[in-house]
Amino acid sequence: MSTSKLIRGYEVVIGLENHVQLSTQSKIFSGSSTAFGAAPNTQASPVDLALPGTLPVLNRAAVERAIRFGLAVGAKVAPLSIFARKNYFYPDLPKGYQISQFEIPVVQGGAVEFFVGDVKHKVNLTRAHLEEDAGKSLHEDYQGQSGIDLNRAGTPLLEIVSEPDMRSGAEAAEYAKTLHALVMWLGICDGNMQEGSFRCDVNVSVRKPGEPFGTRREIKNLNSFRFLVDAVNYEVNWQIDEIEDGRKIQQATVLYNPDTGETRAMRSKEDSADYRYFPDPDLPPLVIAPEWVERVKGEMPELPAVMAKRFETAYGLSTADALLLTGSLAKASYFERLVAGLQSINPAKWADAYAFDGAGYYGRAASVMVNQLVAANLNRDGKSAEDVPVETGILATLMSRQIAGVISANGMREVFSLLWTGEATDVDSVIESKGLKQVSDTGAIEAILDEVLAANPKSVEEYRAGKDKAFNALVGQAMKATKGKANPALVNELLKKKLG
Ligand code: ADP
Ligand code: MG
């Protein structure tokens, strides 16, 4: 659970509201497309424009996504929930109200679990409700005028509200990352933060330990986890300064400016009474039959936390590796295909087969993905796991060649780079053409070892006297004699035999 670290003697309290754009083809109450990036107002139907006489019709696909989310976080999926009008004036909201849910939301309760370092945290959810997105004001290329684009108006949102359970910016960022990964995993949101598909509002207050919650300020629309941490840190120090100077925190909505690293009040915060919520008479209550929930349950993917546990037990991975590999469906599925690839290689056919070691190979596969080739190349190219250009079957073959001692770890890295860029497609022919094959010929290595032993009687003596370092020195000599091409495992093995 939460571990509070005090900042200047104050405890930080954080609750998040996340706006998640649901990945439906059409809008929540109209048939217009939700695709991003079209020319302004080309995806705004009469309903989105709020023309008189139009009526909203609820999109089933949006509700289904809300059900998926509710099931994934162990929440109650309300059998009956109510759409309400949230009234306010803004140019990008032609109806003069936003259709949302207020008193009875579709998803109630639930929790999200995640790790910060190796400490497990749990954040309780208050609710998640369905609502429509607003349009956008465009202040750019209109010769001093502003334009309104209603393409986004009516895009379905799931607003996920957490309890004020977090106690640091790092914890809040980890919670947000987990939520972000989860909605993508569930296939309910594309997760594109640049396009605003996943937005974080962060409520922050501070208090002296043991005191009741302080007054919060809400940092709006953070669209990067990095900014989230920076914004919270700035805000916390600002609030503490205010309190220490004898002023009271006023509830407010603030914006974070990544260029200056500061938060600044945008407006004083409305209370819900200001919005004059009332049930929308244009929409009947949303009724979700138990059979619908059951059907969605049957179609749910294995959840990331469950899969991570399975990776630990079935493949013997560390908790850290299992969590990293289940960070996205693409990563997890690549890993499982790589494991299947390794399993399907018949060790007897390997050039110099060592006994097949299941658990050891799964660990190697994890390590190749997490610490080595795959992660390193993806990071360098700024790509994600969907984009790994090397097929798992080919990577499995490559790994098998290294495990069998045909090539060294460096050789594997070299081949992998060529496969990654597409300069090579066949593992064995590139090993051949680049001369990466290690010497695994027992007779040849024994001959070299005999020479090395004859030339280094002192090391032999030291080894017999119990100095392990002397053994490594002899291995080094043998590797040198073969210009690094000897299979080190074989050199070790044969040298041990020779030394008795
Ligand atoms: P609103 O929708 O008006 O912003 P809510 O009561 O729904 O108000 O709360 C919104 C968010 O603020 C929730 O995520 C909640 O956890 C968080 N929150 C409430 N009180 C505090 C507080 N004192 N400090 C920090 N966060 C808070
Ligand atoms: Mg709010």
Coordinates of N, CA and C in Angstrom, one line a residue, residues 130-221:
L130 N -19.5 7.2 -18.6 CA -19.5 7.5 -20.0 C -19.9 8.9 -20.3
E131 N -19.3 9.6 -21.2 CA -19.7 10.9 -21.6 C -19.2 11.2 -23.0
E132 N -19.6 12.4 -23.5 CA -19.1 12.8 -24.8 C -18.0 13.8 -24.7
D133 N -17.1 13.8 -25.6 CA -16.0 14.8 -25.7 C -16.6 16.1 -26.3
A134 N -15.9 17.2 -26.0 CA -16.3 18.5 -26.6 C -15.6 18.7 -27.9
G135 N -15.9 19.8 -28.6 CA -15.1 20.1 -29.8 C -13.8 20.8 -29.4
K136 N -13.2 21.4 -30.4 CA -11.9 22.1 -30.1 C -11.9 23.5 -30.7
S137 N -11.4 24.4 -29.9 CA -11.2 25.8 -30.4 C -9.8 25.8 -31.1
L138 N -9.8 26.4 -32.3 CA -8.5 26.4 -33.0 C -8.0 27.9 -33.1
H139 N -6.9 28.2 -32.5 CA -6.4 29.5 -32.4 C -5.3 29.8 -33.3
E140 N -5.0 28.9 -34.2 CA -3.8 29.1 -35.0 C -4.0 29.9 -36.3
D141 N -4.3 29.2 -37.4 CA -4.2 29.9 -38.7 C -5.5 30.6 -39.1
Y142 N -6.0 31.4 -38.3 CA -7.3 32.1 -38.7 C -7.2 33.6 -38.7
Q143 N -6.0 34.1 -39.0 CA -5.8 35.5 -39.1 C -6.3 36.3 -37.9
G144 N -5.9 35.9 -36.8 CA -6.3 36.6 -35.6 C -7.6 36.1 -35.0
Q145 N -8.4 35.3 -35.8 CA -9.6 34.8 -35.3 C -9.5 33.4 -34.8
S146 N -10.5 33.0 -34.0 CA -10.4 31.6 -33.6 C -11.5 30.8 -34.4
G147 N -11.2 29.6 -34.6 CA -12.2 28.7 -35.3 C -12.7 27.6 -34.3
I148 N -13.8 27.0 -34.7 CA -14.3 25.9 -33.9 C -14.3 24.7 -34.8
D149 N -13.7 23.6 -34.3 CA -13.7 22.3 -35.0 C -14.6 21.3 -34.2
L150 N -15.7 20.9 -34.7 CA -16.5 20.0 -34.0 C -16.3 18.5 -34.3
N151 N -15.2 18.2 -35.0 CA -15.0 16.8 -35.3 C -14.9 15.9 -34.0
R152 N -14.3 16.5 -33.0 CA -14.1 15.7 -31.8 C -15.4 15.7 -30.9
A153 N -16.3 16.6 -31.2 CA -17.5 16.7 -30.4 C -18.3 15.4 -30.5
G154 N -18.6 14.8 -29.4 CA -19.4 13.5 -29.4 C -18.5 12.3 -29.4
T155 N -17.2 12.4 -29.4 CA -16.3 11.3 -29.3 C -16.6 10.6 -27.9
P156 N -16.7 9.3 -27.9 CA -17.0 8.7 -26.6 C -15.8 8.7 -25.6
L157 N -16.1 9.1 -24.4 CA -15.1 9.1 -23.4 C -15.5 8.2 -22.2
L158 N -14.6 7.6 -21.6 CA -14.8 6.9 -20.3 C -14.0 7.8 -19.3
E159 N -14.6 8.4 -18.4 CA -13.9 9.2 -17.4 C -13.7 8.3 -16.2
I160 N -12.4 8.0 -15.9 CA -12.1 7.1 -14.8 C -11.6 7.9 -13.6
V161 N -12.3 7.8 -12.5 CA -12.0 8.7 -11.3 C -11.5 7.8 -10.2
S162 N -10.3 8.2 -9.7 CA -9.7 7.4 -8.6 C -10.0 8.1 -7.3
E163 N -9.9 7.3 -6.2 CA -10.0 7.8 -4.9 C -8.6 8.6 -4.6
P164 N -8.6 9.5 -3.7 CA -7.4 10.2 -3.4 C -6.4 9.3 -2.6
D165 N -5.9 8.3 -3.3 CA -5.2 7.2 -2.6 C -3.7 7.3 -2.8
M166 N -3.2 8.2 -3.7 CA -1.8 8.3 -4.0 C -1.1 9.3 -3.2
R167 N 0.2 9.0 -2.9 CA 1.0 9.8 -2.0 C 2.2 10.4 -2.6
S168 N 2.4 10.3 -3.9 CA 3.6 10.9 -4.5 C 3.4 11.0 -6.0
G169 N 4.1 11.9 -6.6 CA 4.0 12.1 -8.1 C 4.4 10.8 -8.8
A170 N 5.4 10.1 -8.2 CA 5.9 8.9 -8.9 C 4.8 7.8 -8.8
E171 N 4.1 7.8 -7.7 CA 3.0 6.8 -7.6 C 1.9 7.1 -8.6
A172 N 1.6 8.4 -8.7 CA 0.5 8.8 -9.6 C 0.9 8.5 -11.0
A173 N 2.2 8.7 -11.4 CA 2.6 8.4 -12.7 C 2.5 6.9 -13.0
E174 N 2.9 6.1 -12.0 CA 2.8 4.7 -12.2 C 1.4 4.2 -12.3
Y175 N 0.5 4.8 -11.6 CA -0.9 4.5 -11.7 C -1.4 4.8 -13.1
A176 N -1.1 6.0 -13.5 CA -1.5 6.5 -14.9 C -1.0 5.6 -16.0
K177 N 0.3 5.2 -15.8 CA 0.9 4.3 -16.8 C 0.2 2.9 -16.8
T178 N -0.2 2.4 -15.7 CA -0.8 1.1 -15.6 C -2.2 1.2 -16.2
L179 N -2.9 2.3 -15.9 CA -4.2 2.5 -16.5 C -4.1 2.6 -18.0
H180 N -3.2 3.3 -18.5 CA -2.9 3.5 -19.9 C -2.7 2.2 -20.6
A181 N -1.8 1.4 -20.0 CA -1.5 0.1 -20.6 C -2.7 -0.8 -20.5
L182 N -3.5 -0.7 -19.5 CA -4.7 -1.6 -19.3 C -5.7 -1.3 -20.4
V183 N -6.0 0.0 -20.7 CA -7.1 0.3 -21.6 C -6.6 -0.1 -23.0
M184 N -5.3 0.0 -23.3 CA -4.9 -0.5 -24.6 C -4.9 -2.0 -24.7
W185 N -4.5 -2.7 -23.6 CA -4.6 -4.1 -23.5 C -6.0 -4.6 -23.8
L186 N -7.0 -3.9 -23.2 CA -8.4 -4.3 -23.3 C -8.9 -4.0 -24.7
G187 N -8.2 -3.2 -25.5 CA -8.6 -2.9 -26.8 C -9.8 -1.8 -26.8
I188 N -9.8 -1.0 -25.7 CA -10.9 -0.1 -25.7 C -10.4 1.4 -26.0
C189 N -9.1 1.6 -26.1 CA -8.6 2.9 -26.4 C -7.3 2.7 -27.2
D190 N -7.0 3.6 -28.1 CA -5.7 3.5 -28.9 C -4.5 4.0 -28.1
G191 N -4.8 4.7 -27.0 CA -3.7 5.1 -26.1 C -2.8 6.2 -26.6
N192 N -3.2 6.8 -27.7 CA -2.3 7.8 -28.3 C -2.4 9.2 -27.6
M193 N -1.4 9.4 -26.8 CA -1.5 10.6 -25.9 C -1.3 11.9 -26.6
Q194 N -0.5 11.9 -27.7 CA -0.3 13.1 -28.5 C -1.6 13.5 -29.1
E195 N -2.5 12.6 -29.5 CA -3.8 12.9 -30.1 C -4.9 13.1 -29.1
G196 N -4.5 13.0 -27.8 CA -5.4 13.3 -26.7 C -6.3 12.1 -26.4
S197 N -6.0 10.9 -26.8 CA -6.8 9.7 -26.5 C -6.8 9.3 -25.1
F198 N -5.8 9.8 -24.3 CA -5.7 9.4 -22.9 C -5.1 10.6 -22.2
R199 N -6.0 11.3 -21.4 CA -5.6 12.5 -20.7 C -5.7 12.4 -19.2
C200 N -4.8 13.0 -18.5 CA -4.8 12.9 -17.1 C -5.1 14.3 -16.4
D201 N -6.1 14.3 -15.5 CA -6.3 15.5 -14.7 C -5.8 15.0 -13.3
V202 N -4.9 15.8 -12.7 CA -4.3 15.3 -11.4 C -4.7 16.3 -10.3
N203 N -5.4 15.8 -9.3 CA -5.8 16.6 -8.1 C -4.8 16.4 -7.1
V204 N -4.3 17.6 -6.6 CA -3.2 17.5 -5.6 C -3.5 18.4 -4.4
S205 N -3.3 17.8 -3.2 CA -3.3 18.6 -2.0 C -2.2 18.2 -1.1
V206 N -1.9 19.0 -0.1 CA -0.9 18.6 0.9 C -1.5 18.8 2.3
R207 N -1.0 18.1 3.3 CA -1.4 18.2 4.7 C -0.3 17.7 5.6
K208 N -0.4 18.2 6.8 CA 0.5 17.7 7.8 C 0.0 16.3 8.2
P209 N 0.9 15.3 8.4 CA 0.5 14.0 8.7 C -0.5 14.0 9.9
G210 N -1.6 13.2 9.7 CA -2.6 13.0 10.7 C -3.7 14.0 10.6
E211 N -3.5 15.1 9.8 CA -4.6 16.1 9.6 C -5.6 15.6 8.5
P212 N -6.8 16.2 8.5 CA -7.7 15.9 7.4 C -7.1 16.4 6.1
F213 N -7.7 15.9 5.0 CA -7.2 16.3 3.6 C -7.2 17.8 3.5
G214 N -6.2 18.3 2.8 CA -6.2 19.7 2.5 C -7.0 20.0 1.3
T215 N -7.1 21.3 0.9 CA -7.9 21.7 -0.3 C -7.0 21.4 -1.5
R216 N -7.7 20.8 -2.5 CA -6.9 20.4 -3.7 C -7.0 21.4 -4.8
R217 N -6.0 21.4 -5.6 CA -6.0 22.1 -6.9 C -5.9 21.0 -8.0
E218 N -6.6 21.2 -9.1 CA -6.6 20.2 -10.2 C -5.8 20.6 -11.4
I219 N -4.7 19.8 -11.6 CA -3.9 20.1 -12.8 C -4.5 19.4 -14.0
K220 N -4.9 20.2 -15.0 CA -5.7 19.7 -16.1 C -4.9 19.2 -17.3
N221 N -5.4 18.2 -17.9 CA -4.9 17.8 -19.2 C -3.4 17.5 -19.4

